[in-house]
Amino acid sequence: MKSRLLKYWDLLRSSFWFTPSLMAAGAVALAYITVGLDQTVTDEWLKRIGWAYSGGASGASAVLQTIAGSMITIAGVVFSLTLVALSLASSQFGPRLLRNFMRDTTNQLVLGTFVATFLYCLLILRTIRFADDAAFVPHLSVTLGVVFALASLWVLIYFIHHVSVSIQADEIVARVGRELSEGIERLFPAKVGETADAAPEQVALPALFDRESRAVPVHGDGYLQRIDAGALMALAEELDVVLRVERRPGHYLVKGSTVISAWPGERVDDEFIERVNAVVILGNQRTPAQDVEFVMYQLVEIAVRALSPGVNDPFTAIVCLDRLGSGLCRLAERDMPSPFRVDEAGTLRVVAPRITFPKLVDAAFNQIRQNSRTSAAVALRLLETIAEVAAFVRRPGDRAALRRHAAMVARGARAGLEEEEDVRAMEERYAEAMMLLQEAPASTSTSTSTSLPA
């Protein structure tokens, strides 16, 4: 239930209507409150304030009409500017980045400000009465309407600045880079119960798991966005079963495919299948909630588009590499979570799919490497990034993954670059990276070759 609520909350945060709707509702409530104050409180204290509105009904009506008309006009302009920014971002940086723009709180607040001010003035306007015997002018409400109009003017100026900044390539890459850092902090190490490292004895799958387990099919099509870890652990403890999660967040599931295998298989019934499907959240697109690889792919997509012949912008690709390198440096220092999850008694309950540092390195570098064979600047930065990450890795397997990518970058550059000076620079960067990636950097052993691979 928690994961499903988080999914809906994420959808609301990524919409243009939720925050403006809340602000519009607040404007309605404020209009009723201020009109009530105008009806019950005397105007004597307002007259002492020089800037408060003190005119008659005709003037108040004209002021509110002017404000309301201008606010709804500006709201249309803001919507147009927002759509233009979304169109530019989609065509230049990729449609998957639209979610980041739609989640931008500033854009939502700006839209809400103009809509709320328009609605407030409209509601106040309807309370003005012109009859001589029952004339009513809500001086406090009109004064607040003018204040809101002035505030909206400042908001418009800030919005123009914000849009100008937010569509810059460096700013977009930096925003995705921050999301990558936040995802790494949140997911590594990931926890579903306690890790097997905390168990008093070695934990492993039951010997008959593959033979006697039963597959739990998924009820729909879509990308696996979340798995409710707490509910899954509680289900395994309640029914005394061992669950192996076959797919991890980010994978696409076809209706009827296996999402979880349960042992012993005889405890799997229709009710159990329904409960498992309740903790598996599917959607039409990948999200970064439990899928750090998706955020990496956003940076990779920007870099690959920048390297395309139609764009030919290696500088943006280099910025993406810098952010990917920053994320990989953080990942290299983290302990990859164990796939085995145990309960408080140390009994194995859940086996989670494991994502490793080498797999994330593949996700970060593969497509950029494949599209930068003829770009000396990007290929050199790739090797520099690998060398930078090498200073943070601790595990031999991680070093091996970086060495493999350094060798592939060097081979591709030798095949794609025609200028000898570029190839020579590549050899130097490759030698530096391989020296840092030796198993024992302080050793004088020559077992690791630093020459350009054949």
Coordinates of C-alpha atoms in Angstrom, one line a residue:
M1 CA 0.0 0.0 0.0
K2 CA 2.8 2.4 0.9
S3 CA 4.5 1.9 -2.5
R4 CA 1.2 2.4 -4.3
L5 CA 0.6 5.7 -2.5
L6 CA 4.2 6.8 -3.3
K7 CA 3.5 6.1 -6.9
Y8 CA 0.4 8.2 -6.9
W9 CA 2.2 11.0 -5.0
D10 CA 4.9 10.9 -7.6
L11 CA 2.3 11.2 -10.4
L12 CA 0.8 14.2 -8.6
R13 CA 4.2 15.9 -8.2
S14 CA 4.8 15.4 -11.9
S15 CA 1.6 17.0 -13.0
F16 CA 0.9 20.6 -13.9
W17 CA -2.6 20.6 -12.4
F18 CA -2.1 19.5 -8.8
T19 CA -0.2 22.4 -7.2
P20 CA -2.2 25.1 -9.1
S21 CA -5.4 23.3 -8.0
L22 CA -4.3 23.5 -4.4
M23 CA -3.5 27.1 -4.7
A24 CA -6.8 27.8 -6.4
A25 CA -8.6 26.1 -3.5
G26 CA -6.6 28.3 -1.1
A27 CA -7.6 31.4 -3.1
V28 CA -11.3 30.4 -2.7
A29 CA -10.9 29.9 1.0
L30 CA -9.0 33.2 1.4
A31 CA -11.7 35.1 -0.5
Y32 CA -14.4 33.9 1.8
I33 CA -12.3 34.7 4.9
T34 CA -11.4 38.3 3.8
V35 CA -15.0 39.1 2.7
G36 CA -16.2 37.8 6.0
L37 CA -13.7 40.2 7.7
D38 CA -14.9 43.0 5.6
Q39 CA -18.5 42.4 6.6
T40 CA -17.8 42.1 10.3
V41 CA -14.9 44.4 11.0
T42 CA -15.1 48.1 10.7
D43 CA -13.0 50.0 8.2
E44 CA -11.6 52.5 10.7
W45 CA -8.3 50.7 11.1
L46 CA -7.9 50.4 7.3
K47 CA -8.3 54.1 6.9
R48 CA -5.2 54.6 9.0
I49 CA -3.1 52.7 6.5
G50 CA -2.3 55.0 3.7
W51 CA -1.8 52.4 1.0
A52 CA -5.0 50.5 1.7
Y53 CA -7.8 50.8 -0.8
S54 CA -10.4 53.3 0.3
G55 CA -12.4 54.1 -2.9
G56 CA -16.0 53.3 -3.8
A57 CA -17.7 50.4 -5.4
S58 CA -17.1 51.5 -9.0
G59 CA -13.3 51.9 -8.4
A60 CA -13.1 48.6 -6.6
S61 CA -14.9 46.9 -9.5
A62 CA -12.6 48.4 -12.1
V63 CA -9.5 47.4 -10.1
L64 CA -10.6 43.8 -9.7
Q65 CA -11.6 43.5 -13.3
T66 CA -8.3 44.8 -14.5
I67 CA -6.4 42.5 -12.2
A68 CA -8.5 39.4 -13.1
G69 CA -8.3 40.1 -16.9
S70 CA -4.5 40.6 -16.8
M71 CA -3.9 37.6 -14.6
I72 CA -5.7 35.1 -16.9
T73 CA -3.9 36.6 -19.9
I74 CA -0.5 36.2 -18.2
A75 CA -1.5 32.7 -17.2
G76 CA -2.0 31.9 -20.9
V77 CA 1.4 33.4 -21.7
V78 CA 3.0 31.3 -18.9
F79 CA 1.4 28.1 -20.2
S80 CA 2.7 28.9 -23.7
L81 CA 6.3 29.5 -22.5
T82 CA 6.2 26.3 -20.5
L83 CA 5.0 24.3 -23.5
V84 CA 7.8 25.9 -25.6
A85 CA 10.4 24.9 -23.0
L86 CA 9.0 21.3 -22.9
S87 CA 9.1 21.1 -26.7
L88 CA 12.7 22.3 -26.8
A89 CA 13.7 19.9 -24.0
S90 CA 12.0 16.9 -25.7
S91 CA 13.5 17.5 -29.1
Q92 CA 17.0 18.3 -28.0
F93 CA 17.6 16.3 -24.8
G94 CA 15.0 13.5 -25.1
P95 CA 11.4 12.9 -24.1
R96 CA 12.3 11.1 -20.9
L97 CA 13.5 14.4 -19.5
L98 CA 10.0 15.9 -19.7
R99 CA 9.3 14.4 -16.3
N100 CA 12.0 16.5 -14.8
F101 CA 10.5 19.7 -16.2
M102 CA 7.0 18.8 -15.1
R103 CA 8.3 18.0 -11.6
D104 CA 9.8 21.5 -11.4
T105 CA 8.1 23.1 -8.4
T106 CA 8.8 26.6 -9.6
N107 CA 6.8 26.1 -12.8
Q108 CA 3.9 24.7 -10.9
L109 CA 3.9 27.5 -8.3
V110 CA 4.1 30.2 -11.1
L111 CA 1.1 28.7 -12.8
G112 CA -0.7 28.4 -9.5
T113 CA 0.0 32.0 -8.6
F114 CA -1.7 33.5 -11.7
V115 CA -4.7 31.1 -11.6
A116 CA -5.2 31.7 -7.9
T117 CA -5.0 35.5 -8.2
F118 CA -7.5 35.5 -11.1
L119 CA -9.9 33.3 -9.1
Y120 CA -9.5 35.4 -6.0
C121 CA -10.3 38.6 -7.8
L122 CA -13.2 37.1 -9.5
L123 CA -14.8 35.9 -6.3
I124 CA -14.2 39.3 -4.6
L125 CA -15.7 41.1 -7.6
R126 CA -19.0 39.3 -7.2
T127 CA -19.5 40.6 -3.6
I128 CA -19.4 44.3 -4.5
R129 CA -22.9 45.9 -4.3
F130 CA -23.7 49.3 -5.9
A131 CA -27.1 50.0 -4.3
D132 CA -27.1 53.2 -2.2
D133 CA -29.1 51.6 0.6
A134 CA -27.0 48.4 0.7
A135 CA -23.7 49.3 -0.8
F136 CA -20.8 47.1 0.1
V137 CA -17.1 47.5 -0.8
P138 CA -14.7 44.9 0.5
H139 CA -11.8 47.3 1.1
L140 CA -9.5 44.6 2.8
S141 CA -10.2 42.1 0.0
V142 CA -9.5 44.6 -2.7
T143 CA -6.3 45.7 -1.0
L144 CA -5.1 42.1 -0.9
G145 CA -6.0 41.7 -4.6
V146 CA -3.7 44.6 -5.4
V147 CA -1.0 43.0 -3.3
F148 CA -1.4 39.7 -5.1
A149 CA -1.2 41.5 -8.5
L150 CA 2.1 43.1 -7.5
A151 CA 3.4 39.8 -6.2
S152 CA 2.4 38.1 -9.5
L153 CA 4.3 40.7 -11.4
W154 CA 7.5 39.8 -9.5
V155 CA 6.7 36.1 -10.1
L156 CA 6.4 36.7 -13.8
I157 CA 9.9 38.3 -13.9
Y158 CA 11.4 35.4 -12.0
F159 CA 9.6 32.9 -14.2
I160 CA 11.2 34.3 -17.3
H161 CA 14.6 34.1 -15.7
H162 CA 13.9 30.6 -14.5
V163 CA 12.8 29.3 -17.9
S164 CA 15.9 30.9 -19.5
V165 CA 18.2 29.1 -17.0
S166 CA 16.3 25.7 -16.9
I167 CA 16.6 25.0 -20.6
Q168 CA 20.4 25.4 -20.7
A169 CA 22.2 22.1 -21.3
D170 CA 24.5 22.4 -18.3
E171 CA 21.7 23.2 -15.9
I172 CA 19.6 20.2 -17.2
V173 CA 22.6 17.8 -16.9
A174 CA 23.3 19.2 -13.4
R175 CA 19.7 18.6 -12.3
V176 CA 19.8 15.0 -13.5
G177 CA 23.2 14.6 -11.9
R178 CA 21.8 15.7 -8.5
E179 CA 19.0 13.2 -9.0
L180 CA 21.6 10.4 -9.6
S181 CA 23.4 11.4 -6.4
E182 CA 20.2 11.3 -4.4
G183 CA 19.3 7.9 -5.9
I184 CA 22.7 6.5 -4.9
E185 CA 22.3 7.8 -1.4
R186 CA 18.8 6.3 -1.1
L187 CA 19.4 2.9 -2.7
F188 CA 22.9 1.8 -1.7
P189 CA 23.0 -0.2 0.3
A190 CA 19.3 -1.1 -0.2
K191 CA 17.5 -2.8 2.6
V192 CA 14.7 -5.4 2.6
G193 CA 14.7 -6.7 6.1
E194 CA 18.3 -7.3 7.3
T195 CA 21.1 -8.3 5.0
A196 CA 22.5 -11.8 5.1
D197 CA 25.8 -10.3 6.4
A198 CA 24.1 -9.7 9.7
A199 CA 23.0 -13.3 10.0
P200 CA 24.9 -15.6 12.4
E201 CA 25.5 -18.2 9.8
Q202 CA 25.9 -18.6 6.1
V203 CA 22.6 -18.0 4.2
A204 CA 21.8 -19.7 0.9
L205 CA 18.8 -20.7 -1.1
P206 CA 17.2 -24.1 -0.2
A207 CA 18.7 -26.9 -2.2
L208 CA 15.3 -27.8 -3.7
F209 CA 14.3 -24.2 -4.5
D210 CA 14.5 -24.4 -8.3
R211 CA 12.7 -27.7 -8.4
E212 CA 9.9 -27.1 -5.9
S213 CA 9.3 -23.3 -6.2
R214 CA 6.3 -21.9 -8.0
A215 CA 6.3 -18.9 -10.3
V216 CA 4.0 -16.0 -9.4
P217 CA 2.8 -14.3 -12.6
V218 CA 2.3 -10.6 -12.9
H219 CA -1.2 -9.4 -13.8
G220 CA -0.4 -6.6 -16.2
D221 CA 2.0 -5.2 -18.7
G222 CA 4.4 -2.4 -17.9
Y223 CA 7.7 -1.3 -16.3
L224 CA 8.4 -2.5 -12.8
Q225 CA 8.5 0.8 -10.9
R226 CA 8.5 -0.2 -7.3
I227 CA 8.5 -3.2 -5.0
D228 CA 7.0 -2.7 -1.6
A229 CA 9.9 -4.2 0.4
G230 CA 8.2 -4.0 3.8
A231 CA 5.0 -5.7 2.6
L232 CA 7.0 -8.4 0.7
M233 CA 9.0 -9.2 3.8
A234 CA 5.9 -9.3 6.0
L235 CA 4.2 -11.7 3.5
A236 CA 7.2 -14.0 3.4
E237 CA 7.3 -14.1 7.3
E238 CA 3.5 -14.6 7.6
L239 CA 3.3 -17.6 5.2
D240 CA 6.8 -18.9 6.1
V241 CA 8.1 -19.0 2.6
V242 CA 11.2 -18.0 0.7
L243 CA 10.7 -15.5 -2.1
R244 CA 13.1 -14.8 -4.9
V245 CA 12.4 -11.6 -6.9
E246 CA 13.1 -12.5 -10.5
R247 CA 13.0 -9.0 -12.0
R248 CA 14.2 -5.7 -10.6
P249 CA 12.8 -2.2 -10.9
G250 CA 13.3 -0.9 -14.4
H251 CA 12.6 -4.2 -16.2
Y252 CA 9.6 -4.4 -18.5
L253 CA 7.1 -7.2 -17.6
V254 CA 4.7 -8.9 -19.9
K255 CA 1.4 -10.1 -18.4
G256 CA 1.8 -13.6 -17.2
S257 CA 5.6 -13.5 -16.9
T258 CA 7.3 -14.5 -13.6
V259 CA 8.0 -11.6 -11.2
I260 CA 8.6 -13.7 -8.0
S261 CA 9.3 -17.4 -7.3
A262 CA 8.0 -18.8 -4.0
W263 CA 9.1 -21.9 -2.0
P264 CA 7.5 -24.1 -0.9
G265 CA 5.4 -24.0 -4.0
E266 CA 2.3 -25.7 -2.5
R267 CA 1.7 -22.6 -0.4
V268 CA 1.1 -20.5 -3.5
D269 CA -2.6 -20.1 -4.1
D270 CA -4.7 -17.5 -5.9
E271 CA -4.9 -15.3 -2.7
F272 CA -1.1 -15.4 -2.5
I273 CA -0.7 -14.4 -6.1
E274 CA -3.0 -11.4 -5.6
R275 CA -1.1 -10.3 -2.5
V276 CA 2.2 -10.5 -4.4
N277 CA 0.8 -8.5 -7.3
A278 CA -0.4 -5.9 -4.8
V279 CA 3.2 -5.1 -3.7
V280 CA 4.5 -5.0 -7.3
I281 CA 3.9 -1.6 -8.8
L282 CA 3.8 -1.3 -12.6
G283 CA 3.7 1.8 -14.8
N284 CA 4.0 3.1 -18.3
Q285 CA 7.5 4.4 -17.8
R286 CA 10.6 3.9 -15.7
T287 CA 11.0 6.0 -12.6
P288 CA 14.1 6.7 -10.5
A289 CA 12.4 5.6 -7.2
Q290 CA 14.2 2.3 -7.0
D291 CA 16.0 2.4 -10.4
V292 CA 19.3 4.3 -10.3
E293 CA 20.1 2.8 -13.7
F294 CA 17.3 4.9 -15.2
V295 CA 18.8 8.1 -14.1
M296 CA 22.1 7.1 -15.7
Y297 CA 20.3 6.4 -18.9
Q298 CA 18.9 9.9 -18.9
L299 CA 22.5 11.3 -18.8
V300 CA 23.5 8.8 -21.5
E301 CA 20.6 9.8 -23.7
I302 CA 21.6 13.5 -23.5
A303 CA 25.2 12.5 -24.4
V304 CA 24.3 10.3 -27.3
R305 CA 22.0 12.9 -28.8
A306 CA 24.7 15.5 -28.4
L307 CA 27.1 13.1 -30.3
S308 CA 24.7 12.6 -33.2
P309 CA 25.7 14.1 -36.6
G310 CA 22.7 16.4 -36.6
V311 CA 23.7 18.0 -33.3
N312 CA 27.4 17.5 -33.0
D313 CA 27.8 18.9 -29.5
P314 CA 30.7 17.1 -27.8
F315 CA 30.8 19.7 -25.0
T316 CA 27.4 18.5 -23.7
A317 CA 28.5 14.9 -23.9
I318 CA 31.6 15.8 -21.8
V319 CA 29.4 17.4 -19.2
C320 CA 27.3 14.2 -19.0
L321 CA 30.5 12.2 -18.6
D322 CA 31.5 14.4 -15.7
R323 CA 28.2 13.8 -13.9
L324 CA 28.3 10.0 -14.6
G325 CA 31.9 9.9 -13.3
S326 CA 30.7 11.6 -10.1
G327 CA 28.0 9.1 -9.6
L328 CA 30.3 6.1 -10.3
C329 CA 32.8 7.5 -7.7
R330 CA 30.1 7.4 -5.1
L331 CA 29.0 4.0 -6.1
A332 CA 32.6 2.6 -6.0
E333 CA 32.7 3.5 -2.3
R334 CA 29.5 1.8 -1.5
D335 CA 29.0 -1.9 -0.5
M336 CA 26.8 -3.5 -3.0
P337 CA 23.8 -4.9 -1.1
S338 CA 23.6 -8.7 -0.6
P339 CA 20.8 -10.4 -2.5
F340 CA 19.8 -12.3 0.6
R341 CA 17.4 -10.8 3.1
V342 CA 16.7 -12.4 6.4
D343 CA 14.2 -11.8 9.2
E344 CA 15.0 -10.9 12.8
A345 CA 15.5 -14.6 13.6
G346 CA 18.1 -14.9 10.8
T347 CA 15.8 -17.0 8.5
L348 CA 16.2 -16.4 4.8
R349 CA 13.0 -14.8 3.5
V350 CA 13.7 -12.8 0.3
V351 CA 16.3 -13.0 -2.4
A352 CA 16.5 -9.7 -4.2
P353 CA 17.9 -9.2 -7.7
R354 CA 21.5 -7.9 -7.4
I355 CA 22.8 -5.0 -9.3
T356 CA 26.6 -4.7 -9.4
F357 CA 29.1 -2.0 -10.0
P358 CA 30.3 -3.5 -13.3
K359 CA 26.7 -3.5 -14.6
L360 CA 26.3 0.2 -13.7
V361 CA 29.6 1.0 -15.4
D362 CA 28.2 -0.8 -18.6
A363 CA 25.1 1.3 -18.4
A364 CA 27.1 4.5 -18.0
F365 CA 29.8 4.0 -20.7
N366 CA 28.6 1.6 -23.3
Q367 CA 26.5 3.8 -25.5
I368 CA 28.7 6.9 -25.1
R369 CA 31.7 4.8 -26.1
Q370 CA 30.0 3.4 -29.1
N371 CA 29.0 6.8 -30.4
S372 CA 32.3 8.6 -29.6
R373 CA 34.7 6.6 -31.8
T374 CA 35.4 9.5 -34.0
S375 CA 35.3 12.2 -31.3
A376 CA 38.8 12.6 -29.8
A377 CA 37.6 15.0 -27.1
V378 CA 34.9 12.7 -25.8
A379 CA 37.0 9.6 -26.0
L380 CA 39.8 11.3 -24.1
R381 CA 37.3 12.5 -21.4
L382 CA 36.0 8.9 -21.2
L383 CA 39.5 7.7 -20.3
E384 CA 40.0 10.6 -17.9
T385 CA 36.7 9.7 -16.2
I386 CA 37.7 6.1 -15.9
A387 CA 41.0 7.2 -14.3
E388 CA 39.1 9.4 -11.9
V389 CA 36.8 6.6 -10.8
A390 CA 39.8 4.3 -10.5
A391 CA 40.9 6.3 -7.5
F392 CA 37.7 5.3 -5.6
V393 CA 37.3 1.6 -6.5
R394 CA 38.2 -1.0 -3.9
R395 CA 37.0 -4.3 -5.3
P396 CA 39.0 -6.3 -7.9
G397 CA 35.9 -6.9 -10.0
D398 CA 35.3 -3.2 -10.2
R399 CA 38.9 -2.6 -11.4
A400 CA 38.5 -5.3 -14.0
A401 CA 35.3 -3.6 -15.3
L402 CA 37.0 -0.3 -15.6
R403 CA 40.1 -1.8 -17.3
R404 CA 37.8 -3.6 -19.8
H405 CA 36.1 -0.3 -20.7
A406 CA 39.4 1.6 -21.0
A407 CA 40.6 -1.0 -23.4
M408 CA 37.4 -0.8 -25.5
V409 CA 37.6 3.0 -25.6
A410 CA 41.2 2.8 -26.8
R411 CA 40.5 0.2 -29.5
G412 CA 37.6 2.2 -30.8
A413 CA 39.6 5.4 -30.9
R414 CA 42.4 3.8 -32.7
A415 CA 40.0 2.6 -35.4
G416 CA 38.0 5.8 -35.6
L417 CA 40.6 8.6 -35.2
E418 CA 42.8 9.5 -38.2
E419 CA 45.1 12.1 -36.7
E420 CA 48.3 10.7 -35.2
E421 CA 48.4 13.3 -32.4
D422 CA 45.0 12.3 -31.3
V423 CA 46.0 8.7 -31.2
R424 CA 49.1 9.6 -29.3
A425 CA 47.1 11.5 -26.7
M426 CA 44.8 8.5 -26.4
E427 CA 47.7 6.2 -25.7
E428 CA 48.9 8.5 -22.9
R429 CA 45.5 8.7 -21.3
Y430 CA 45.0 5.0 -21.6
A431 CA 48.4 4.3 -20.0
E432 CA 47.6 6.6 -17.1
A433 CA 44.2 4.9 -16.6
M434 CA 45.7 1.4 -16.7
M435 CA 48.4 2.4 -14.2
L436 CA 45.8 3.5 -11.8
L437 CA 43.7 0.4 -12.4
Q438 CA 46.5 -2.1 -11.5
E439 CA 45.6 -4.6 -8.8
A440 CA 48.4 -3.3 -6.7
P441 CA 49.0 0.3 -7.7
A442 CA 52.1 0.7 -5.5
S443 CA 53.7 -2.4 -7.0
T444 CA 56.4 -2.3 -9.7
S445 CA 55.0 -5.4 -11.3
T446 CA 54.7 -5.2 -15.1
S447 CA 52.1 -7.9 -15.5
T448 CA 49.4 -5.3 -16.4
S449 CA 50.1 -3.9 -19.8
T450 CA 49.6 -0.1 -20.3
S451 CA 50.1 -0.1 -24.0
L452 CA 47.3 0.5 -26.4
P453 CA 45.4 -2.8 -26.8
A454 CA 45.3 -4.5 -30.2

